[in-house]
Amino acid sequence: MDIKLAPNNSQLEIYLLNCLINKMVWFDWISDKLFYSKDLVNIFKKIKELNEKWLEFESDLILRDSNISESVLRVVIDTFYLWDIQNVIKELKELAVARYIYKVCNNWIINIFSKNWYDVKEDIIKQLEKIEWTSKELDISDFAIEYLQSLDWLAKYYNTWYYKLDEKIKLKSWQLIFVAGRPWMWKTTVMQNMALRQSKDKKVLFISLEMTGLELVERFVCMTSWKSIDDISKLDNTWLISEKLSELLENQLRIKDNVYTMQNIEDVIRQHKVKDWLDIVYVDYLWLIQWTKKTIIENLTEITKSLKRIAKKYKIVLVVWSQLNRDVEKRMDKEPQLSDLRDSWSIEQDADIVLMLHREDYYDEYTDNKNKITILIRKNRNWKVWKVLMDTDLSCFRIN
């Protein structure tokens, strides 16, 4: 919802101005908020000013002491349509509401940690009610509610709250998502940042087979305090650690270590789901889940199908990270492909989304993309494949 993409219809706006100039509609019915183009807003304000002074709407008077383009004014004056003016006003009113909601939502997304969508929807309606339209006949509440309902996908989909990434992928309960990369691509860090952001409005469980719970908590404290591990180990930062730990406890984020098998993972998920406490689960990582079959291919096939079954059974988003094979290192182009997944056949088949991580500065010290991670969307059912560049502050494990 970028305000730059705010909806508008310049043809209807020009027609409305033409009706005003030809005195086919009353100024009391119209607000400058119905116009999107700055040129058209300026024309409206100028003719309204002339109307209040009981002056004629002559071109010279409209252009005098104003920043109005003569060519734009000529288009307005010369236009001719036979449209129902009430329907024109109604449609422009809906577009004005949409633009305002876009703006409010855009501002909200920038500070996404504070609220969930339903709270925001209430806030938006309250703010819309405060708009001073020039006539009660231009009540916008019905249009606002209708438009807001069309944005309820914000509640139906789970966001990562990385705005650029959420434009490209939509996470749903029952989906299995793999995050993959070579060593030193900061896979765990990316997953932890997503989990932390999502825990502001969703119930998130982080299952670690690699790191201890204490190590994970240290990292989360670094992220929220913008401090390095060395900084938070200093005694004079004890108060800061306590404060950030309290903030973490307020989030809906839980950490579970000492999990080793597929059965252990399902047991932990079931325990949380029974208490109606679970939306998203992160598993770190695939290749540390203990095997029961004889061959790697058999084991991997069994595990990915079990993960897919668990995501569907418990209606959760299940995010698992995996390792890539060494073929990436042998190529000139280091960006990973689906074929680089280790024994990837079952992962490619069972995954709904596959994200791959790439750091140019790891392979090229002279790159312009230093301290950046590229998230490559290599599989994305029903959506486009894409790439997203993210800024990092890896000293405190932040992906921004």
GROMACS .gro file of C-alpha atoms in nm:
model
  400
    1MET     CA    1   0.000   0.000   0.000
    2ASP     CA    2   0.232   0.267  -0.122
    3ILE     CA    3   0.084   0.618  -0.121
    4LYS     CA    4   0.253   0.677  -0.458
    5LEU     CA    5   0.004   0.428  -0.601
    6ALA     CA    6  -0.293   0.611  -0.447
    7PRO     CA    7  -0.606   0.570  -0.664
    8ASN     CA    8  -0.745   0.862  -0.859
    9ASN     CA    9  -0.946   0.943  -1.173
   10SER     CA   10  -0.830   1.267  -1.335
   11GLN     CA   11  -1.101   1.248  -1.601
   12LEU     CA   12  -1.377   1.261  -1.337
   13GLU     CA   13  -1.196   1.536  -1.149
   14ILE     CA   14  -1.171   1.748  -1.466
   15TYR     CA   15  -1.541   1.691  -1.538
   16LEU     CA   16  -1.637   1.798  -1.185
   17LEU     CA   17  -1.436   2.120  -1.220
   18ASN     CA   18  -1.603   2.186  -1.554
   19CYS     CA   19  -1.944   2.149  -1.386
   20LEU     CA   20  -1.839   2.393  -1.115
   21ILE     CA   21  -1.718   2.650  -1.368
   22ASN     CA   22  -2.045   2.616  -1.560
   23LYS     CA   23  -2.243   2.638  -1.234
   24MET     CA   24  -2.400   2.296  -1.274
   25VAL     CA   25  -2.320   2.198  -0.913
   26TRP     CA   26  -2.298   2.385  -0.582
   27PHE     CA   27  -1.962   2.448  -0.414
   28ASP     CA   28  -2.115   2.351  -0.078
   29TRP     CA   29  -2.127   1.993  -0.202
   30ILE     CA   30  -1.758   1.974  -0.289
   31SER     CA   31  -1.433   1.947  -0.093
   32ASP     CA   32  -1.080   1.993  -0.227
   33LYS     CA   33  -1.011   1.642  -0.092
   34LEU     CA   34  -1.196   1.503  -0.393
   35PHE     CA   35  -0.908   1.613  -0.618
   36TYR     CA   36  -0.576   1.430  -0.638
   37SER     CA   37  -0.377   1.635  -0.892
   38LYS     CA   38  -0.217   1.948  -0.745
   39ASP     CA   39  -0.307   2.144  -1.059
   40LEU     CA   40  -0.673   2.050  -1.022
   41VAL     CA   41  -0.670   2.126  -0.649
   42ASN     CA   42  -0.530   2.474  -0.727
   43ILE     CA   43  -0.798   2.536  -0.990
   44PHE     CA   44  -1.070   2.431  -0.746
   45LYS     CA   45  -0.939   2.661  -0.473
   46LYS     CA   46  -0.913   2.953  -0.715
   47ILE     CA   47  -1.265   2.923  -0.857
   48LYS     CA   48  -1.402   2.873  -0.507
   49GLU     CA   49  -1.229   3.196  -0.405
   50LEU     CA   50  -1.382   3.376  -0.706
   51ASN     CA   51  -1.722   3.233  -0.623
   52GLU     CA   52  -1.703   3.368  -0.268
   53LYS     CA   53  -1.626   3.712  -0.411
   54TRP     CA   54  -1.918   3.686  -0.660
   55LEU     CA   55  -1.679   3.713  -0.956
   56GLU     CA   56  -1.714   3.539  -1.292
   57PHE     CA   57  -1.498   3.237  -1.372
   58GLU     CA   58  -1.301   3.395  -1.651
   59SER     CA   59  -0.969   3.241  -1.755
   60ASP     CA   60  -0.772   3.559  -1.684
   61LEU     CA   61  -0.911   3.581  -1.331
   62ILE     CA   62  -0.845   3.214  -1.260
   63LEU     CA   63  -0.486   3.237  -1.384
   64ARG     CA   64  -0.412   3.567  -1.210
   65ASP     CA   65  -0.179   3.540  -0.907
   66SER     CA   66  -0.181   3.160  -0.916
   67ASN     CA   67   0.043   2.867  -1.005
   68ILE     CA   68  -0.219   2.718  -1.233
   69SER     CA   69  -0.106   2.583  -1.570
   70GLU     CA   70  -0.289   2.750  -1.856
   71SER     CA   71  -0.289   2.428  -2.060
   72VAL     CA   72  -0.449   2.234  -1.773
   73LEU     CA   73  -0.713   2.503  -1.726
   74ARG     CA   74  -0.789   2.492  -2.100
   75VAL     CA   75  -0.849   2.114  -2.077
   76VAL     CA   76  -1.087   2.172  -1.784
   77ILE     CA   77  -1.283   2.444  -1.965
   78ASP     CA   78  -1.303   2.261  -2.299
   79THR     CA   79  -1.400   1.921  -2.162
   80PHE     CA   80  -1.751   1.794  -2.239
   81TYR     CA   81  -1.924   1.483  -2.103
   82LEU     CA   82  -2.283   1.392  -2.020
   83TRP     CA   83  -2.229   1.207  -1.694
   84ASP     CA   84  -2.449   1.191  -1.386
   85ILE     CA   85  -2.280   1.443  -1.157
   86GLN     CA   86  -2.403   1.270  -0.839
   87ASN     CA   87  -2.239   0.942  -0.944
   88VAL     CA   88  -1.922   1.133  -1.034
   89ILE     CA   89  -1.913   1.290  -0.687
   90LYS     CA   90  -1.979   0.953  -0.524
   91GLU     CA   91  -1.694   0.784  -0.713
   92LEU     CA   92  -1.451   1.068  -0.641
   93LYS     CA   93  -1.551   1.048  -0.277
   94GLU     CA   94  -1.468   0.677  -0.267
   95LEU     CA   95  -1.131   0.745  -0.428
   96ALA     CA   96  -1.061   1.021  -0.174
   97VAL     CA   97  -1.137   0.780   0.110
   98ALA     CA   98  -0.911   0.519  -0.049
   99ARG     CA   99  -0.625   0.769  -0.077
  100TYR     CA  100  -0.661   0.869   0.285
  101ILE     CA  101  -0.665   0.507   0.400
  102TYR     CA  102  -0.359   0.435   0.188
  103LYS     CA  103  -0.179   0.720   0.361
  104VAL     CA  104  -0.280   0.613   0.711
  105CYS     CA  105  -0.195   0.248   0.644
  106ASN     CA  106   0.135   0.341   0.484
  107ASN     CA  107   0.232   0.541   0.794
  108TRP     CA  108   0.119   0.254   1.015
  109ILE     CA  109   0.321  -0.008   0.827
  110ILE     CA  110   0.639   0.194   0.884
  111ASN     CA  111   0.581   0.158   1.261
  112ILE     CA  112   0.441  -0.191   1.236
  113PHE     CA  113   0.549  -0.323   1.576
  114SER     CA  114   0.279  -0.142   1.773
  115LYS     CA  115  -0.059  -0.274   1.656
  116ASN     CA  116  -0.247  -0.544   1.470
  117TRP     CA  117  -0.472  -0.487   1.170
  118TYR     CA  118  -0.806  -0.487   1.355
  119ASP     CA  119  -0.685  -0.219   1.597
  120VAL     CA  120  -0.561  -0.015   1.303
  121LYS     CA  121  -0.895  -0.052   1.125
  122GLU     CA  122  -1.072   0.101   1.425
  123ASP     CA  123  -0.817   0.384   1.441
  124ILE     CA  124  -0.858   0.458   1.071
  125ILE     CA  125  -1.237   0.480   1.100
  126LYS     CA  126  -1.204   0.717   1.396
  127GLN     CA  127  -0.960   0.935   1.203
  128LEU     CA  128  -1.184   0.936   0.897
  129GLU     CA  129  -1.477   1.050   1.110
  130LYS     CA  130  -1.274   1.357   1.206
  131ILE     CA  131  -1.238   1.477   0.847
  132GLU     CA  132  -1.432   1.799   0.801
  133TRP     CA  133  -1.620   1.759   0.476
  134THR     CA  134  -1.814   2.065   0.361
  135SER     CA  135  -2.151   1.892   0.371
  136LYS     CA  136  -2.306   1.617   0.579
  137GLU     CA  137  -2.426   1.468   0.253
  138LEU     CA  138  -2.063   1.372   0.192
  139ASP     CA  139  -2.061   1.128   0.484
  140ILE     CA  140  -1.779   0.884   0.410
  141SER     CA  141  -1.827   0.624   0.684
  142ASP     CA  142  -2.005   0.371   0.458
  143PHE     CA  143  -1.739   0.398   0.189
  144ALA     CA  144  -1.462   0.379   0.449
  145ILE     CA  145  -1.595   0.057   0.602
  146GLU     CA  146  -1.648  -0.100   0.259
  147TYR     CA  147  -1.296  -0.012   0.151
  148LEU     CA  148  -1.143  -0.129   0.478
  149GLN     CA  149  -1.313  -0.464   0.440
  150SER     CA  150  -1.136  -0.502   0.108
  151LEU     CA  151  -0.806  -0.466   0.299
  152ASP     CA  152  -0.884  -0.748   0.543
  153TRP     CA  153  -0.620  -0.957   0.364
  154LEU     CA  154  -0.383  -0.797   0.618
  155ALA     CA  155  -0.548  -1.014   0.882
  156LYS     CA  156  -0.595  -1.325   0.665
  157TYR     CA  157  -0.235  -1.339   0.555
  158TYR     CA  158   0.062  -1.354   0.790
  159ASN     CA  159   0.313  -1.079   0.721
  160THR     CA  160   0.686  -1.089   0.777
  161TRP     CA  161   0.659  -0.711   0.840
  162TYR     CA  162   0.944  -0.657   0.599
  163TYR     CA  163   0.744  -0.429   0.372
  164LYS     CA  164   0.936  -0.504   0.050
  165LEU     CA  165   0.916  -0.878   0.114
  166ASP     CA  166   0.545  -0.871   0.198
  167GLU     CA  167   0.477  -0.713  -0.141
  168LYS     CA  168   0.617  -1.028  -0.303
  169ILE     CA  169   0.502  -1.317  -0.080
  170LYS     CA  170   0.185  -1.391   0.116
  171LEU     CA  171   0.214  -1.633   0.407
  172LYS     CA  172  -0.090  -1.844   0.494
  173SER     CA  173  -0.160  -2.096   0.767
  174TRP     CA  174  -0.097  -2.454   0.640
  175GLN     CA  175   0.205  -2.339   0.431
  176LEU     CA  176   0.550  -2.496   0.445
  177ILE     CA  177   0.832  -2.249   0.376
  178PHE     CA  178   1.202  -2.324   0.337
  179VAL     CA  179   1.477  -2.066   0.390
  180ALA     CA  180   1.804  -2.188   0.239
  181GLY     CA  181   2.159  -2.069   0.196
  182ARG     CA  182   2.526  -2.155   0.220
  183PRO     CA  183   2.718  -2.106   0.549
  184TRP     CA  184   2.767  -1.741   0.650
  185MET     CA  185   2.451  -1.629   0.472
  186TRP     CA  186   2.294  -1.549   0.812
  187LYS     CA  187   1.999  -1.786   0.775
  188THR     CA  188   1.929  -1.811   1.147
  189THR     CA  189   1.957  -1.432   1.184
  190VAL     CA  190   1.702  -1.373   0.907
  191MET     CA  191   1.461  -1.622   1.065
  192GLN     CA  192   1.506  -1.470   1.411
  193ASN     CA  193   1.436  -1.119   1.279
  194MET     CA  194   1.119  -1.240   1.107
  195ALA     CA  195   1.007  -1.425   1.420
  196LEU     CA  196   1.066  -1.120   1.639
  197ARG     CA  197   0.869  -0.890   1.409
  198GLN     CA  198   0.581  -1.134   1.368
  199SER     CA  199   0.554  -1.194   1.743
  200LYS     CA  200   0.412  -0.844   1.786
  201ASP     CA  201   0.074  -0.961   1.658
  202LYS     CA  202   0.106  -1.338   1.605
  203LYS     CA  203   0.191  -1.631   1.833
  204VAL     CA  204   0.537  -1.750   1.727
  205LEU     CA  205   0.732  -2.058   1.836
  206PHE     CA  206   1.105  -2.080   1.755
  207ILE     CA  207   1.235  -2.440   1.771
  208SER     CA  208   1.613  -2.463   1.765
  209LEU     CA  209   1.802  -2.785   1.707
  210GLU     CA  210   2.131  -2.598   1.663
  211MET     CA  211   2.155  -2.323   1.927
  212THR     CA  212   2.063  -2.327   2.295
  213GLY     CA  213   1.777  -2.121   2.429
  214LEU     CA  214   2.025  -1.894   2.609
  215GLU     CA  215   2.215  -1.821   2.286
  216LEU     CA  216   1.890  -1.734   2.111
  217VAL     CA  217   1.779  -1.502   2.392
  218GLU     CA  218   2.118  -1.324   2.376
  219ARG     CA  219   2.066  -1.265   2.006
  220PHE     CA  220   1.711  -1.136   2.055
  221VAL     CA  221   1.839  -0.894   2.320
  222CYS     CA  222   2.106  -0.771   2.075
  223MET     CA  223   1.841  -0.714   1.808
  224THR     CA  224   1.604  -0.517   2.028
  225SER     CA  225   1.877  -0.310   2.198
  226TRP     CA  226   2.094  -0.251   1.888
  227LYS     CA  227   2.394  -0.375   2.085
  228SER     CA  228   2.659  -0.632   2.000
  229ILE     CA  229   2.717  -0.948   2.208
  230ASP     CA  230   3.029  -0.782   2.355
  231ASP     CA  231   2.828  -0.473   2.454
  232ILE     CA  232   2.554  -0.659   2.637
  233SER     CA  233   2.813  -0.866   2.827
  234LYS     CA  234   2.935  -0.551   3.003
  235LEU     CA  235   2.813  -0.502   3.359
  236ASP     CA  236   2.702  -0.142   3.302
  237ASN     CA  237   2.444  -0.269   3.052
  238THR     CA  238   2.265  -0.493   3.300
  239TRP     CA  239   1.969  -0.252   3.325
  240LEU     CA  240   1.937  -0.250   2.945
  241ILE     CA  241   1.934  -0.630   2.928
  242SER     CA  242   1.663  -0.644   3.196
  243GLU     CA  243   1.453  -0.390   3.007
  244LYS     CA  244   1.485  -0.575   2.675
  245LEU     CA  245   1.413  -0.912   2.839
  246SER     CA  246   1.092  -0.762   2.978
  247GLU     CA  247   0.998  -0.644   2.629
  248LEU     CA  248   1.063  -0.991   2.490
  249LEU     CA  249   0.837  -1.144   2.755
  250GLU     CA  250   0.560  -0.909   2.643
  251ASN     CA  251   0.591  -1.039   2.286
  252GLN     CA  252   0.415  -1.356   2.177
  253LEU     CA  253   0.745  -1.535   2.111
  254ARG     CA  254   0.847  -1.863   2.270
  255ILE     CA  255   1.173  -2.054   2.231
  256LYS     CA  256   1.217  -2.429   2.251
  257ASP     CA  257   1.547  -2.618   2.240
  258ASN     CA  258   1.636  -2.980   2.324
  259VAL     CA  259   1.421  -3.102   2.035
  260TYR     CA  260   1.575  -3.374   1.821
  261THR     CA  261   1.324  -3.582   1.623
  262MET     CA  262   1.024  -3.526   1.400
  263GLN     CA  263   0.805  -3.668   1.675
  264ASN     CA  264   0.952  -3.421   1.928
  265ILE     CA  265   0.872  -3.132   1.694
  266GLU     CA  266   0.511  -3.243   1.644
  267ASP     CA  267   0.463  -3.297   2.018
  268VAL     CA  268   0.579  -2.944   2.098
  269ILE     CA  269   0.355  -2.796   1.826
  270ARG     CA  270   0.055  -2.998   1.945
  271GLN     CA  271   0.106  -2.887   2.308
  272HIS     CA  272   0.096  -2.521   2.205
  273LYS     CA  273  -0.191  -2.566   1.957
  274VAL     CA  274  -0.410  -2.740   2.217
  275LYS     CA  275  -0.386  -2.422   2.426
  276ASP     CA  276  -0.485  -2.219   2.117
  277TRP     CA  277  -0.141  -2.061   2.128
  278LEU     CA  278   0.027  -2.091   1.790
  279ASP     CA  279   0.029  -1.923   1.449
  280ILE     CA  280   0.384  -1.953   1.314
  281VAL     CA  281   0.662  -2.204   1.384
  282TYR     CA  282   1.031  -2.170   1.292
  283VAL     CA  283   1.255  -2.480   1.285
  284ASP     CA  284   1.632  -2.432   1.287
  285TYR     CA  285   1.728  -2.650   1.102
  286LEU     CA  286   1.628  -2.936   0.866
  287TRP     CA  287   1.951  -3.136   0.859
  288LEU     CA  288   1.972  -3.170   1.239
  289ILE     CA  289   1.642  -3.358   1.263
  290GLN     CA  290   1.736  -3.715   1.353
  291TRP     CA  291   1.686  -3.978   1.085
  292THR     CA  292   1.502  -4.310   1.102
  293LYS     CA  293   1.550  -4.443   0.749
  294LYS     CA  294   1.858  -4.594   0.588
  295THR     CA  295   1.931  -4.344   0.311
  296ILE     CA  296   1.946  -3.964   0.307
  297ILE     CA  297   1.690  -3.942   0.026
  298GLU     CA  298   1.442  -4.161   0.217
  299ASN     CA  299   1.494  -3.962   0.535
  300LEU     CA  300   1.454  -3.625   0.365
  301THR     CA  301   1.140  -3.736   0.180
  302GLU     CA  302   0.983  -3.861   0.503
  303ILE     CA  303   1.071  -3.545   0.695
  304THR     CA  304   0.950  -3.292   0.433
  305LYS     CA  305   0.621  -3.480   0.393
  306SER     CA  306   0.582  -3.490   0.772
  307LEU     CA  307   0.649  -3.115   0.794
  308LYS     CA  308   0.389  -3.049   0.523
  309ARG     CA  309   0.138  -3.270   0.704
  310ILE     CA  310   0.200  -3.088   1.035
  311ALA     CA  311   0.152  -2.745   0.875
  312LYS     CA  312  -0.184  -2.853   0.732
  313LYS     CA  313  -0.300  -3.049   1.037
  314TYR     CA  314  -0.234  -2.767   1.286
  315LYS     CA  315  -0.310  -2.480   1.043
  316ILE     CA  316   0.020  -2.303   1.102
  317VAL     CA  317   0.288  -2.135   0.893
  318LEU     CA  318   0.590  -2.364   0.924
  319VAL     CA  319   0.927  -2.209   0.833
  320VAL     CA  320   1.230  -2.439   0.812
  321TRP     CA  321   1.581  -2.353   0.711
  322SER     CA  322   1.799  -2.581   0.504
  323GLN     CA  323   2.152  -2.601   0.374
  324LEU     CA  324   2.260  -2.565   0.010
  325ASN     CA  325   2.510  -2.792  -0.161
  326ARG     CA  326   2.857  -2.678  -0.271
  327ASP     CA  327   2.765  -2.633  -0.637
  328VAL     CA  328   2.709  -2.263  -0.568
  329GLU     CA  329   3.078  -2.218  -0.486
  330LYS     CA  330   3.183  -2.369  -0.819
  331ARG     CA  331   2.991  -2.123  -1.037
  332MET     CA  332   3.084  -1.770  -1.144
  333ASP     CA  333   2.730  -1.659  -1.061
  334LYS     CA  334   2.697  -1.723  -0.687
  335GLU     CA  335   2.323  -1.659  -0.665
  336PRO     CA  336   2.167  -1.990  -0.550
  337GLN     CA  337   1.909  -2.179  -0.755
  338LEU     CA  338   1.650  -2.441  -0.656
  339SER     CA  339   1.880  -2.710  -0.792
  340ASP     CA  340   2.137  -2.611  -0.526
  341LEU     CA  341   1.923  -2.751  -0.244
  342ARG     CA  342   2.086  -3.061  -0.100
  343ASP     CA  343   1.895  -3.367  -0.225
  344SER     CA  344   1.632  -3.116  -0.320
  345TRP     CA  345   1.364  -3.321  -0.494
  346SER     CA  346   1.130  -3.357  -0.195
  347ILE     CA  347   1.192  -2.999  -0.072
  348GLU     CA  348   1.101  -2.856  -0.411
  349GLN     CA  349   0.790  -3.073  -0.425
  350ASP     CA  350   0.654  -3.014  -0.072
  351ALA     CA  351   0.748  -2.648  -0.018
  352ASP     CA  352   0.493  -2.375  -0.087
  353ILE     CA  353   0.761  -2.104  -0.078
  354VAL     CA  354   1.140  -2.132  -0.104
  355LEU     CA  355   1.352  -1.832  -0.003
  356MET     CA  356   1.725  -1.835  -0.070
  357LEU     CA  357   1.980  -1.602   0.088
  358HIS     CA  358   2.277  -1.445  -0.087
  359ARG     CA  359   2.545  -1.200   0.029
  360GLU     CA  360   2.742  -1.039  -0.251
  361ASP     CA  361   3.002  -0.898  -0.011
  362TYR     CA  362   3.085  -1.252   0.105
  363TYR     CA  363   3.207  -1.339  -0.246
  364ASP     CA  364   3.310  -0.994  -0.374
  365GLU     CA  365   3.478  -0.751  -0.134
  366TYR     CA  366   3.449  -0.469  -0.391
  367THR     CA  367   3.073  -0.494  -0.443
  368ASP     CA  368   2.850  -0.190  -0.394
  369ASN     CA  369   2.608  -0.405  -0.192
  370LYS     CA  370   2.811  -0.425   0.127
  371ASN     CA  371   2.626  -0.520   0.446
  372LYS     CA  372   2.323  -0.628   0.246
  373ILE     CA  373   2.143  -0.961   0.213
  374THR     CA  374   1.947  -1.055  -0.098
  375ILE     CA  375   1.641  -1.271  -0.040
  376LEU     CA  376   1.575  -1.466  -0.359
  377ILE     CA  377   1.217  -1.594  -0.390
  378ARG     CA  378   1.283  -1.911  -0.590
  379LYS     CA  379   0.945  -2.079  -0.544
  380ASN     CA  380   0.622  -1.898  -0.469
  381ARG     CA  381   0.299  -2.079  -0.549
  382ASN     CA  382   0.040  -1.854  -0.713
  383TRP     CA  383   0.273  -1.552  -0.687
  384LYS     CA  384   0.574  -1.422  -0.878
  385VAL     CA  385   0.934  -1.520  -0.811
  386TRP     CA  386   1.141  -1.219  -0.716
  387LYS     CA  387   1.441  -1.087  -0.526
  388VAL     CA  388   1.448  -0.841  -0.235
  389LEU     CA  389   1.755  -0.654  -0.108
  390MET     CA  390   1.771  -0.602   0.271
  391ASP     CA  391   2.001  -0.379   0.476
  392THR     CA  392   2.182  -0.537   0.770
  393ASP     CA  393   2.356  -0.445   1.090
  394LEU     CA  394   2.513  -0.780   1.161
  395SER     CA  395   2.701  -0.661   1.468
  396CYS     CA  396   2.367  -0.670   1.651
  397PHE     CA  397   2.203  -0.934   1.428
  398ARG     CA  398   1.960  -0.685   1.271
  399ILE     CA  399   1.802  -0.726   0.926
  400ASN     CA  400   1.637  -0.395   0.840
   0.00000   0.00000   0.00000
